[in-house]
């Protein structure tokens, strides 16, 4: 029995050591609405997006509320030439008659507040940018994929 306990202890020690030394898949520059910037921070995309983002700055974990972020430029740490940009923004639709953007209350309908979602830049032009909402980010090699569960 003592031998098994020793093996379990060794496995647990290795497991904690490997997870402590694990590097983030992404590096990011975060521009805050108040003008402050965080540059070159470790950025790990959460499995389920919510109203805040977790980052590691100088070894210290920090959670930043989406409403305080203007935008995040991030890239796979191993592929810095593949930057992506995301922002936390109100979603809605364009009124066909006026061409005006109208916020949607969606899941906040009972509160009467506009709903927000994470958006990624889908295409950028000289005068117009096309943003698309997403629910998860996946890294395969150097390719960053955005998926959505919205219909």
PDB file of N, CA and C in Angstrom, residues 55-112:
ATOM      1  N   UNK A  55      -6.619  37.045 -17.662  1.00  0.00           N
ATOM      2  CA  UNK A  55      -5.290  37.198 -18.248  1.00  0.00           C
ATOM      3  C   UNK A  55      -4.256  36.997 -17.157  1.00  0.00           C
ATOM      4  N   UNK A  56      -3.015  36.848 -17.575  1.00  0.00           N
ATOM      5  CA  UNK A  56      -1.919  36.767 -16.618  1.00  0.00           C
ATOM      6  C   UNK A  56      -0.928  37.862 -16.984  1.00  0.00           C
ATOM      7  N   UNK A  57      -0.706  38.784 -16.055  1.00  0.00           N
ATOM      8  CA  UNK A  57       0.188  39.919 -16.266  1.00  0.00           C
ATOM      9  C   UNK A  57       1.313  39.830 -15.249  1.00  0.00           C
ATOM     10  N   UNK A  58       2.535  39.677 -15.747  1.00  0.00           N
ATOM     11  CA  UNK A  58       3.711  39.521 -14.880  1.00  0.00           C
ATOM     12  C   UNK A  58       3.504  38.424 -13.835  1.00  0.00           C
ATOM     13  N   UNK A  59       2.922  37.304 -14.259  1.00  0.00           N
ATOM     14  CA  UNK A  59       2.709  36.164 -13.374  1.00  0.00           C
ATOM     15  C   UNK A  59       1.489  36.281 -12.483  1.00  0.00           C
ATOM     16  N   UNK A  60       0.811  37.421 -12.482  1.00  0.00           N
ATOM     17  CA  UNK A  60      -0.365  37.623 -11.645  1.00  0.00           C
ATOM     18  C   UNK A  60      -1.641  37.483 -12.462  1.00  0.00           C
ATOM     19  N   UNK A  61      -2.564  36.640 -11.980  1.00  0.00           N
ATOM     20  CA  UNK A  61      -3.836  36.444 -12.672  1.00  0.00           C
ATOM     21  C   UNK A  61      -4.749  37.637 -12.406  1.00  0.00           C
ATOM     22  N   UNK A  62      -5.438  38.061 -13.462  1.00  0.00           N
ATOM     23  CA  UNK A  62      -6.318  39.216 -13.378  1.00  0.00           C
ATOM     24  C   UNK A  62      -7.554  38.946 -14.222  1.00  0.00           C
ATOM     25  N   UNK A  63      -8.723  39.302 -13.702  1.00  0.00           N
ATOM     26  CA  UNK A  63      -9.963  39.209 -14.471  1.00  0.00           C
ATOM     27  C   UNK A  63     -10.389  40.625 -14.813  1.00  0.00           C
ATOM     28  N   UNK A  64     -10.652  40.844 -16.103  1.00  0.00           N
ATOM     29  CA  UNK A  64     -11.024  42.169 -16.580  1.00  0.00           C
ATOM     30  C   UNK A  64     -12.453  42.116 -17.107  1.00  0.00           C
ATOM     31  N   UNK A  65     -13.287  43.026 -16.647  1.00  0.00           N
ATOM     32  CA  UNK A  65     -14.680  43.082 -17.105  1.00  0.00           C
ATOM     33  C   UNK A  65     -14.736  43.518 -18.572  1.00  0.00           C
ATOM     34  N   UNK A  66     -15.565  42.846 -19.359  1.00  0.00           N
ATOM     35  CA  UNK A  66     -15.712  43.146 -20.774  1.00  0.00           C
ATOM     36  C   UNK A  66     -16.098  44.593 -21.036  1.00  0.00           C
ATOM     37  N   UNK A  67     -16.955  45.168 -20.174  1.00  0.00           N
ATOM     38  CA  UNK A  67     -17.402  46.546 -20.375  1.00  0.00           C
ATOM     39  C   UNK A  67     -16.270  47.563 -20.260  1.00  0.00           C
ATOM     40  N   UNK A  68     -15.167  47.197 -19.604  1.00  0.00           N
ATOM     41  CA  UNK A  68     -14.056  48.133 -19.456  1.00  0.00           C
ATOM     42  C   UNK A  68     -13.028  47.993 -20.580  1.00  0.00           C
ATOM     43  N   UNK A  69     -13.234  47.016 -21.488  1.00  0.00           N
ATOM     44  CA  UNK A  69     -12.292  46.757 -22.580  1.00  0.00           C
ATOM     45  C   UNK A  69     -12.786  47.412 -23.867  1.00  0.00           C
ATOM     46  N   UNK A  70     -11.914  48.158 -24.529  1.00  0.00           N
ATOM     47  CA  UNK A  70     -12.243  48.699 -25.844  1.00  0.00           C
ATOM     48  C   UNK A  70     -12.086  47.595 -26.885  1.00  0.00           C
ATOM     49  N   UNK A  71     -10.920  46.953 -26.911  1.00  0.00           N
ATOM     50  CA  UNK A  71     -10.704  45.814 -27.808  1.00  0.00           C
ATOM     51  C   UNK A  71      -9.477  45.026 -27.357  1.00  0.00           C
ATOM     52  N   UNK A  72      -9.377  43.809 -27.845  1.00  0.00           N
ATOM     53  CA  UNK A  72      -8.235  42.930 -27.563  1.00  0.00           C
ATOM     54  C   UNK A  72      -7.662  42.476 -28.894  1.00  0.00           C
ATOM     55  N   UNK A  73      -6.372  42.690 -29.069  1.00  0.00           N
ATOM     56  CA  UNK A  73      -5.662  42.125 -30.216  1.00  0.00           C
ATOM     57  C   UNK A  73      -4.858  40.960 -29.648  1.00  0.00           C
ATOM     58  N   UNK A  74      -5.101  39.759 -30.166  1.00  0.00           N
ATOM     59  CA  UNK A  74      -4.372  38.597 -29.659  1.00  0.00           C
ATOM     60  C   UNK A  74      -3.867  37.761 -30.814  1.00  0.00           C
ATOM     61  N   UNK A  75      -2.899  36.921 -30.524  1.00  0.00           N
ATOM     62  CA  UNK A  75      -2.299  36.070 -31.543  1.00  0.00           C
ATOM     63  C   UNK A  75      -1.807  34.799 -30.875  1.00  0.00           C
ATOM     64  N   UNK A  76      -1.737  33.701 -31.652  1.00  0.00           N
ATOM     65  CA  UNK A  76      -1.144  32.487 -31.103  1.00  0.00           C
ATOM     66  C   UNK A  76       0.312  32.800 -30.730  1.00  0.00           C
ATOM     67  N   UNK A  77       0.706  32.479 -29.528  1.00  0.00           N
ATOM     68  CA  UNK A  77       2.040  32.821 -29.039  1.00  0.00           C
ATOM     69  C   UNK A  77       3.131  32.347 -29.986  1.00  0.00           C
ATOM     70  N   UNK A  78       2.948  31.180 -30.585  1.00  0.00           N
ATOM     71  CA  UNK A  78       3.949  30.642 -31.507  1.00  0.00           C
ATOM     72  C   UNK A  78       3.884  31.270 -32.898  1.00  0.00           C
ATOM     73  N   UNK A  79       2.796  31.991 -33.200  1.00  0.00           N
ATOM     74  CA  UNK A  79       2.600  32.570 -34.534  1.00  0.00           C
ATOM     75  C   UNK A  79       2.207  34.042 -34.412  1.00  0.00           C
ATOM     76  N   UNK A  80       3.145  34.912 -34.072  1.00  0.00           N
ATOM     77  CA  UNK A  80       2.807  36.328 -33.855  1.00  0.00           C
ATOM     78  C   UNK A  80       2.338  37.064 -35.105  1.00  0.00           C
ATOM     79  N   UNK A  81       2.532  36.469 -36.285  1.00  0.00           N
ATOM     80  CA  UNK A  81       2.087  37.113 -37.520  1.00  0.00           C
ATOM     81  C   UNK A  81       0.630  36.802 -37.854  1.00  0.00           C
ATOM     82  N   UNK A  82      -0.114  36.235 -36.907  1.00  0.00           N
ATOM     83  CA  UNK A  82      -1.515  35.876 -37.124  1.00  0.00           C
ATOM     84  C   UNK A  82      -2.403  36.568 -36.075  1.00  0.00           C
ATOM     85  N   UNK A  83      -2.415  37.924 -36.043  1.00  0.00           N
ATOM     86  CA  UNK A  83      -3.215  38.609 -35.016  1.00  0.00           C
ATOM     87  C   UNK A  83      -4.716  38.561 -35.312  1.00  0.00           C
ATOM     88  N   UNK A  84      -5.499  38.558 -34.255  1.00  0.00           N
ATOM     89  CA  UNK A  84      -6.958  38.586 -34.311  1.00  0.00           C
ATOM     90  C   UNK A  84      -7.420  39.739 -33.425  1.00  0.00           C
ATOM     91  N   UNK A  85      -8.598  40.270 -33.684  1.00  0.00           N
ATOM     92  CA  UNK A  85      -9.117  41.348 -32.843  1.00  0.00           C
ATOM     93  C   UNK A  85     -10.549  41.021 -32.422  1.00  0.00           C
ATOM     94  N   UNK A  86     -10.839  41.247 -31.124  1.00  0.00           N
ATOM     95  CA  UNK A  86     -12.174  41.005 -30.587  1.00  0.00           C
ATOM     96  C   UNK A  86     -12.582  42.177 -29.699  1.00  0.00           C
ATOM     97  N   UNK A  87     -13.903  42.316 -29.494  1.00  0.00           N
ATOM     98  CA  UNK A  87     -14.414  43.326 -28.564  1.00  0.00           C
ATOM     99  C   UNK A  87     -15.731  42.829 -27.965  1.00  0.00           C
ATOM    100  N   UNK A  88     -16.071  43.370 -26.807  1.00  0.00           N
ATOM    101  CA  UNK A  88     -17.325  43.093 -26.103  1.00  0.00           C
ATOM    102  C   UNK A  88     -18.269  44.214 -26.496  1.00  0.00           C
ATOM    103  N   UNK A  89     -19.356  43.885 -27.205  1.00  0.00           N
ATOM    104  CA  UNK A  89     -20.179  44.940 -27.789  1.00  0.00           C
ATOM    105  C   UNK A  89     -21.661  44.572 -27.739  1.00  0.00           C
ATOM    106  N   UNK A  90     -22.497  45.585 -27.764  1.00  0.00           N
ATOM    107  CA  UNK A  90     -23.949  45.398 -27.832  1.00  0.00           C
ATOM    108  C   UNK A  90     -24.312  44.820 -29.194  1.00  0.00           C
ATOM    109  N   UNK A  91     -25.164  43.807 -29.199  1.00  0.00           N
ATOM    110  CA  UNK A  91     -25.605  43.299 -30.493  1.00  0.00           C
ATOM    111  C   UNK A  91     -27.033  43.706 -30.768  1.00  0.00           C
ATOM    112  N   UNK A  92     -27.344  43.713 -32.053  1.00  0.00           N
ATOM    113  CA  UNK A  92     -28.666  44.134 -32.473  1.00  0.00           C
ATOM    114  C   UNK A  92     -28.837  43.881 -33.958  1.00  0.00           C
ATOM    115  N   UNK A  93     -29.632  44.727 -34.598  1.00  0.00           N
ATOM    116  CA  UNK A  93     -29.871  44.565 -36.030  1.00  0.00           C
ATOM    117  C   UNK A  93     -30.041  45.930 -36.685  1.00  0.00           C
ATOM    118  N   UNK A  94     -29.948  45.932 -37.996  1.00  0.00           N
ATOM    119  CA  UNK A  94     -30.108  47.149 -38.777  1.00  0.00           C
ATOM    120  C   UNK A  94     -31.576  47.287 -39.177  1.00  0.00           C
ATOM    121  N   UNK A  95     -32.165  48.457 -38.957  1.00  0.00           N
ATOM    122  CA  UNK A  95     -33.526  48.731 -39.381  1.00  0.00           C
ATOM    123  C   UNK A  95     -33.500  48.915 -40.900  1.00  0.00           C
ATOM    124  N   UNK A  96     -34.225  48.076 -41.625  1.00  0.00           N
ATOM    125  CA  UNK A  96     -34.227  48.117 -43.092  1.00  0.00           C
ATOM    126  C   UNK A  96     -34.726  49.444 -43.665  1.00  0.00           C
ATOM    127  N   UNK A  97     -35.610  50.113 -42.966  1.00  0.00           N
ATOM    128  CA  UNK A  97     -36.175  51.357 -43.482  1.00  0.00           C
ATOM    129  C   UNK A  97     -35.253  52.555 -43.239  1.00  0.00           C
ATOM    130  N   UNK A  98     -34.648  52.632 -42.043  1.00  0.00           N
ATOM    131  CA  UNK A  98     -33.837  53.808 -41.697  1.00  0.00           C
ATOM    132  C   UNK A  98     -32.334  53.558 -41.836  1.00  0.00           C
ATOM    133  N   UNK A  99     -31.938  52.287 -41.856  1.00  0.00           N
ATOM    134  CA  UNK A  99     -30.506  51.971 -41.901  1.00  0.00           C
ATOM    135  C   UNK A  99     -29.831  52.148 -40.550  1.00  0.00           C
ATOM    136  N   UNK A 100     -30.626  52.366 -39.517  1.00  0.00           N
ATOM    137  CA  UNK A 100     -30.107  52.616 -38.176  1.00  0.00           C
ATOM    138  C   UNK A 100     -29.871  51.291 -37.437  1.00  0.00           C
ATOM    139  N   UNK A 101     -28.794  51.239 -36.654  1.00  0.00           N
ATOM    140  CA  UNK A 101     -28.480  50.058 -35.836  1.00  0.00           C
ATOM    141  C   UNK A 101     -29.309  50.131 -34.559  1.00  0.00           C
ATOM    142  N   UNK A 102     -30.080  49.089 -34.293  1.00  0.00           N
ATOM    143  CA  UNK A 102     -30.930  49.062 -33.102  1.00  0.00           C
ATOM    144  C   UNK A 102     -30.488  47.931 -32.192  1.00  0.00           C
ATOM    145  N   UNK A 103     -30.065  48.279 -30.956  1.00  0.00           N
ATOM    146  CA  UNK A 103     -29.659  47.240 -30.001  1.00  0.00           C
ATOM    147  C   UNK A 103     -30.802  46.276 -29.706  1.00  0.00           C
ATOM    148  N   UNK A 104     -30.445  45.037 -29.433  1.00  0.00           N
ATOM    149  CA  UNK A 104     -31.398  43.976 -29.144  1.00  0.00           C
ATOM    150  C   UNK A 104     -31.300  43.660 -27.656  1.00  0.00           C
ATOM    151  N   UNK A 105     -32.433  43.477 -26.988  1.00  0.00           N
ATOM    152  CA  UNK A 105     -32.410  43.153 -25.566  1.00  0.00           C
ATOM    153  C   UNK A 105     -32.173  41.669 -25.320  1.00  0.00           C
ATOM    154  N   UNK A 106     -32.435  40.807 -26.303  1.00  0.00           N
ATOM    155  CA  UNK A 106     -32.130  39.377 -26.206  1.00  0.00           C
ATOM    156  C   UNK A 106     -32.392  38.780 -24.840  1.00  0.00           C
ATOM    157  N   UNK A 107     -31.355  38.174 -24.247  1.00  0.00           N
ATOM    158  CA  UNK A 107     -31.522  37.504 -22.956  1.00  0.00           C
ATOM    159  C   UNK A 107     -31.701  38.494 -21.799  1.00  0.00           C
ATOM    160  N   UNK A 108     -31.522  39.788 -22.035  1.00  0.00           N
ATOM    161  CA  UNK A 108     -31.750  40.798 -21.008  1.00  0.00           C
ATOM    162  C   UNK A 108     -33.105  41.480 -21.174  1.00  0.00           C
ATOM    163  N   UNK A 109     -34.011  40.873 -21.954  1.00  0.00           N
ATOM    164  CA  UNK A 109     -35.301  41.493 -22.274  1.00  0.00           C
ATOM    165  C   UNK A 109     -36.086  41.861 -21.013  1.00  0.00           C
ATOM    166  N   UNK A 110     -36.039  41.021 -19.976  1.00  0.00           N
ATOM    167  CA  UNK A 110     -36.792  41.301 -18.749  1.00  0.00           C
ATOM    168  C   UNK A 110     -36.252  42.541 -18.043  1.00  0.00           C
ATOM    169  N   UNK A 111     -34.949  42.774 -18.152  1.00  0.00           N
ATOM    170  CA  UNK A 111     -34.333  43.936 -17.514  1.00  0.00           C
ATOM    171  C   UNK A 111     -34.428  45.175 -18.401  1.00  0.00           C
ATOM    172  N   UNK A 112     -34.717  44.987 -19.691  1.00  0.00           N
ATOM    173  CA  UNK A 112     -34.796  46.102 -20.616  1.00  0.00           C
ATOM    174  C   UNK A 112     -33.439  46.657 -21.012  1.00  0.00           C
TER     175      UNK A 112
END
